[in-house]
XYZ file of N, CA and C in Angstrom:
375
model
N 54.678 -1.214 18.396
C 53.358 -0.658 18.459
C 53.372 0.704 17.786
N 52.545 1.319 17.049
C 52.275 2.399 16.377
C 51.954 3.660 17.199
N 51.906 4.718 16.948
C 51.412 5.832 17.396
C 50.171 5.906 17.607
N 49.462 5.640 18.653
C 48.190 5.700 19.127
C 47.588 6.505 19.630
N 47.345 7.186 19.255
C 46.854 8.556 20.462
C 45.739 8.201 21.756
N 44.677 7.349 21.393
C 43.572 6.964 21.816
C 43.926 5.720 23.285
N 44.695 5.234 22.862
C 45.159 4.059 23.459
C 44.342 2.984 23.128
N 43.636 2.592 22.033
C 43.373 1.280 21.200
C 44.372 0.582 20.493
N 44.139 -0.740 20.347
C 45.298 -1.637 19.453
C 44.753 -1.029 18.361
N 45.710 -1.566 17.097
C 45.442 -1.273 16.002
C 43.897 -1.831 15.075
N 44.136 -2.865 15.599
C 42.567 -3.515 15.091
C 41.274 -3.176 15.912
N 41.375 -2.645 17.138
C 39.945 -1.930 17.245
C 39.709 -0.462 17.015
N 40.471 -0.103 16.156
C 40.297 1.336 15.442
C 38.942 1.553 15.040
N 37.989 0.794 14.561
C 36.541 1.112 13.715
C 35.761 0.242 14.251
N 35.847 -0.366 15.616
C 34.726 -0.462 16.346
C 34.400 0.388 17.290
N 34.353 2.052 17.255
C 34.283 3.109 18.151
C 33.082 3.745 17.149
N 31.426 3.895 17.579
C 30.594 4.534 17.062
C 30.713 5.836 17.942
N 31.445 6.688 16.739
C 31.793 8.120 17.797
C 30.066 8.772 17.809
N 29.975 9.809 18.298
C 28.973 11.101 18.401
C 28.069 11.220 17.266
N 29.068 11.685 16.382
C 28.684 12.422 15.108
C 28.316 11.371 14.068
N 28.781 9.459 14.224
C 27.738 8.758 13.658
C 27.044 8.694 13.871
N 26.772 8.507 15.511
C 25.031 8.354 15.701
C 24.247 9.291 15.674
N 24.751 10.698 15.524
C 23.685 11.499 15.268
C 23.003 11.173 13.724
N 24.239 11.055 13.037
C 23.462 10.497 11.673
C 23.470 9.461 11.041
N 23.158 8.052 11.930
C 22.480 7.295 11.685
C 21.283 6.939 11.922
N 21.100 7.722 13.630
C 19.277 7.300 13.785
C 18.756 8.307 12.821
N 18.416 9.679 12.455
C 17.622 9.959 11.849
C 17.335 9.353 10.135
N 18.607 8.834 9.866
C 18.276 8.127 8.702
C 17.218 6.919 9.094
N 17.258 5.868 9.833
C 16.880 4.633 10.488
C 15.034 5.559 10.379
N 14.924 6.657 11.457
C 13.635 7.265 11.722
C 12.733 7.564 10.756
N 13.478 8.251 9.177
C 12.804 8.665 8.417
C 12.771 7.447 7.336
N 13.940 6.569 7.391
C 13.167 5.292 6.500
C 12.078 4.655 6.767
N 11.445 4.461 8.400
C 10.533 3.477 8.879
C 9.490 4.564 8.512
N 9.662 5.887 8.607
C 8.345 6.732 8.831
C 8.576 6.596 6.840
N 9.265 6.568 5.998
C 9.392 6.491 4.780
C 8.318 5.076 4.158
N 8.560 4.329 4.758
C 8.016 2.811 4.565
C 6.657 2.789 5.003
N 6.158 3.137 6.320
C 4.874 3.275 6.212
C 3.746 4.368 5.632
N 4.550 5.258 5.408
C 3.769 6.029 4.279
C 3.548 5.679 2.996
N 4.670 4.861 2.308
C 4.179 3.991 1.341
C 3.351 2.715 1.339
N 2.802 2.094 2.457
C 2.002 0.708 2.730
C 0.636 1.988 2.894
N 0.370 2.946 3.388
C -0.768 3.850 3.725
C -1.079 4.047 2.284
N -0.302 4.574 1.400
C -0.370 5.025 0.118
C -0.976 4.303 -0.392
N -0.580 2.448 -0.780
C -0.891 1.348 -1.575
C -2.271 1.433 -1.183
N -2.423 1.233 0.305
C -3.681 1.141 1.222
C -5.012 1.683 0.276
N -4.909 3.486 0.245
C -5.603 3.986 -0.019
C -5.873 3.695 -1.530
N -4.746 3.498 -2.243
C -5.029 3.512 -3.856
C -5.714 2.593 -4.278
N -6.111 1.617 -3.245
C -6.273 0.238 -3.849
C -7.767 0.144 -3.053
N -8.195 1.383 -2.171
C -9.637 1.325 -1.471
C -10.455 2.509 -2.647
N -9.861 3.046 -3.460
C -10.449 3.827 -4.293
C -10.739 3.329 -5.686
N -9.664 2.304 -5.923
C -9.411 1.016 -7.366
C -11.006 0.660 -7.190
N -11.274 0.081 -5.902
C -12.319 -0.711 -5.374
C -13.790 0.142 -5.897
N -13.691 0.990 -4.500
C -14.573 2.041 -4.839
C -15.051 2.338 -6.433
N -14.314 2.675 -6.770
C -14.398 2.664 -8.265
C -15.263 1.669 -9.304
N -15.111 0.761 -9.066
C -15.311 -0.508 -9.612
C -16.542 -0.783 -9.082
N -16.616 -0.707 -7.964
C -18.342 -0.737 -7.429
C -18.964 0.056 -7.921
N -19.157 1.649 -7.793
C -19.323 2.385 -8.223
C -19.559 2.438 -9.869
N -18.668 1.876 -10.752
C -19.627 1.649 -12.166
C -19.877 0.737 -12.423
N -19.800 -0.360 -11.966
C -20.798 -1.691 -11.874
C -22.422 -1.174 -11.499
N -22.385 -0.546 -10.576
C -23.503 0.094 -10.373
C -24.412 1.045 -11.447
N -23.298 1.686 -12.078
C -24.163 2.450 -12.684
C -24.645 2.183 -14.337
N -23.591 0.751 -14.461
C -23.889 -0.024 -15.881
C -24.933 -0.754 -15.567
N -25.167 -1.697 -14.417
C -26.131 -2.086 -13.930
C -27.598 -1.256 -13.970
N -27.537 -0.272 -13.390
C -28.770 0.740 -13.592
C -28.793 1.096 -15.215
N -28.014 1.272 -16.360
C -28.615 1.573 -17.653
C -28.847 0.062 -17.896
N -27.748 -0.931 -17.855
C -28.756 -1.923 -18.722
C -30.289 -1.697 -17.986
N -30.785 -2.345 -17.030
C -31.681 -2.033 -16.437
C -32.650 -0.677 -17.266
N -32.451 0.249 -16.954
C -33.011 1.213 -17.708
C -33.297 1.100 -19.479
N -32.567 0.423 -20.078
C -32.250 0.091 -21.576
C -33.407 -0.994 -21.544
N -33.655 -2.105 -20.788
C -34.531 -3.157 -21.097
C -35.714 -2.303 -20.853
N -35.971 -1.653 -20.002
C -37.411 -0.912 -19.305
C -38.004 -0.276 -20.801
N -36.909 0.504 -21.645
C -36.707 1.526 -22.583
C -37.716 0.586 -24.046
N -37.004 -0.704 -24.135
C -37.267 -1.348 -25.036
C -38.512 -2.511 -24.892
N -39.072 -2.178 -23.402
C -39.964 -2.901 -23.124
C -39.379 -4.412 -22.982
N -38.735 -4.732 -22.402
C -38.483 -6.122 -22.228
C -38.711 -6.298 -20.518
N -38.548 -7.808 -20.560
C -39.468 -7.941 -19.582
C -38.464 -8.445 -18.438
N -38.388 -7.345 -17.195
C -37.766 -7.277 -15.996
C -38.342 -7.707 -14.613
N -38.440 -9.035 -14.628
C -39.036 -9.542 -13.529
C -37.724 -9.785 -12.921
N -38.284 -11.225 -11.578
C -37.020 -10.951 -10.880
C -36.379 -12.218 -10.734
N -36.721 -13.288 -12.169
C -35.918 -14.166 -12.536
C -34.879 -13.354 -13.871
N -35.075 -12.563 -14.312
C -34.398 -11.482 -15.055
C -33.391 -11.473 -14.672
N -33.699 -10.406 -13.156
C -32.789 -9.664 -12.624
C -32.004 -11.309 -11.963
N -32.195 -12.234 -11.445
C -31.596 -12.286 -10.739
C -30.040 -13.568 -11.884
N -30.470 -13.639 -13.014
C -29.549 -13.836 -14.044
C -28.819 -12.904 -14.230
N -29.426 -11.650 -14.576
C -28.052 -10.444 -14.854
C -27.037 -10.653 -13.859
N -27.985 -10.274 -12.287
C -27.369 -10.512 -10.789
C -26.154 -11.807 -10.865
N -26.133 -13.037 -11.347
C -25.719 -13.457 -11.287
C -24.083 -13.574 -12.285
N -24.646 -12.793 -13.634
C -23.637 -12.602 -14.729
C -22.665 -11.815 -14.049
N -23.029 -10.768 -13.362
C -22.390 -9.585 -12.965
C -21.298 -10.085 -11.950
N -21.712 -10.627 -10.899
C -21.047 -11.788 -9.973
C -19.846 -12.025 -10.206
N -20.259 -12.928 -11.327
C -18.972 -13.673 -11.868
C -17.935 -13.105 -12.951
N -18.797 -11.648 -13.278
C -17.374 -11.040 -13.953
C -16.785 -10.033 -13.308
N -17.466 -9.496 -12.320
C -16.919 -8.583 -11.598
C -16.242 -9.059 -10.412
N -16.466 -10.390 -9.929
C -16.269 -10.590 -8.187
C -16.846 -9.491 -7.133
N -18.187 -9.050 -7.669
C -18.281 -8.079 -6.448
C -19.946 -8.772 -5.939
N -20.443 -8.440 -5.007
C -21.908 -8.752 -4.424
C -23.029 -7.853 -5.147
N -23.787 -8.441 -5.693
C -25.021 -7.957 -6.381
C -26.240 -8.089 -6.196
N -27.090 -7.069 -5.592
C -28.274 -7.473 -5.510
C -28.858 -6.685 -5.999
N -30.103 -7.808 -6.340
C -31.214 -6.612 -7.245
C -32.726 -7.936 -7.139
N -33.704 -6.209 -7.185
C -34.531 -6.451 -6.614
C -36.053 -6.075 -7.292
N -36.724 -6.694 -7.745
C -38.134 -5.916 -8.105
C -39.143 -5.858 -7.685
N -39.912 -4.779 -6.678
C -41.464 -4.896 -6.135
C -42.211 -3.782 -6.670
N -43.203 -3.959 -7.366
C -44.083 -3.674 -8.080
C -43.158 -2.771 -9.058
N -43.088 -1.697 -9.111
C -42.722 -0.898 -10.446
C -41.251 -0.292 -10.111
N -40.443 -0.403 -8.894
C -39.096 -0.507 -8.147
C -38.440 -1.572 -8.583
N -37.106 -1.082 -9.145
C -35.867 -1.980 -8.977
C -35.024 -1.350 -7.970
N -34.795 -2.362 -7.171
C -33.925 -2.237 -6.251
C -31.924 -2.493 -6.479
N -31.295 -1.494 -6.810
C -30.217 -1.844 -7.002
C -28.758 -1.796 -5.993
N -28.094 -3.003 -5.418
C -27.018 -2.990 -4.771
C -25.712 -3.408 -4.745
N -24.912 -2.636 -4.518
C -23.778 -3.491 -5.267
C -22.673 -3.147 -4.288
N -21.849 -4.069 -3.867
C -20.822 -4.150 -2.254
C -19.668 -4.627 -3.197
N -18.510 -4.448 -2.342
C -17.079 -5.230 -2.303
C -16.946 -6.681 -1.820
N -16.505 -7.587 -1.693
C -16.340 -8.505 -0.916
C -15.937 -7.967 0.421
N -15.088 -7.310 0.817
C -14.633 -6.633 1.888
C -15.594 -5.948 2.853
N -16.423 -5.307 1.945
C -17.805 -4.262 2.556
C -16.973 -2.758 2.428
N -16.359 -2.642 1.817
C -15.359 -0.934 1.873
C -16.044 -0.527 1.073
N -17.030 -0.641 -0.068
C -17.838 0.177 -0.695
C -19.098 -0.312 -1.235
N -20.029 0.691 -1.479
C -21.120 0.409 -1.312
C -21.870 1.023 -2.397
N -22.783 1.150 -3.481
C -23.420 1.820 -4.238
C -24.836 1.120 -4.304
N -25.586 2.242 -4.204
C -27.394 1.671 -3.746
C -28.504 2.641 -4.600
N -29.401 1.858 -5.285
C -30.145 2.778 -5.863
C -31.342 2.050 -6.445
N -32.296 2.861 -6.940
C -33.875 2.671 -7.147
C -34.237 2.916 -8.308
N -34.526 2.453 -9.248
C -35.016 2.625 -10.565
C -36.642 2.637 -10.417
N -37.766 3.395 -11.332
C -38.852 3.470 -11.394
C -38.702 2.990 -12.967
N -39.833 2.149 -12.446
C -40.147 0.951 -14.431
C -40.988 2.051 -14.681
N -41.270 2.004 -16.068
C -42.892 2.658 -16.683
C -43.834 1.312 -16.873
């Protein structure tokens, strides 16, 4: 038998988690999990502003075409609108509504989700 100081056999030499590993292993363990969900928060947000975004100038291309036909005198009823409404749909994937009562366009435009929202009123001449 070898010189042991401890009084372990030789082969359980490095199954002893002394002190001074575990002090520094949990805080590694602590700041990876708190590491990891700050990056899923991160994605979170970047990808509610991507959105935002995207509603947001859908909306506001929506309001110039709109404004551009008014401009050139073409005619914005609300079988019009509800073709654009529908073009927009399908290239954007977002919810579109639009609306005309008397000299008001009504303009709305959502996420699938509902996380953003852009709303607005055009006056025809």
């Amino acid at each position: 038998m070898s010189d042991n100081r401890l009084g372990f056999l030789d082969s359980q030499k490095g199954l002893i988690l002394s002190g001074i590993a575990l002090l520094l292993i949990l805080p590694a363990l602590l700041i990876t999990s708190t590491y990891l969900m700050m990056i899923q928060e991160g994605g979170e947000a970047t990808s509610i502003q991507s959105t935002s975004d995207k509603v947001f100038y859908t909306g506001l291309d929506i309001e110039n075409t709109i404004h551009q036909m008014d401009l050139y005198d073409m005619n914005v009823n609300n079988s019009t609108l509800d073709s654009i409404e529908r073009k927009y749909e399908i290239n954007t994937a977002l919810e579109v509504e639009l609306h005309r009562t008397d000299n008001i366009v009504t303009i709305k435009v959502t996420d699938p989700k509902k996380t953003a929202e852009y709303s607005s009123q055009i006056n025809l001449s």
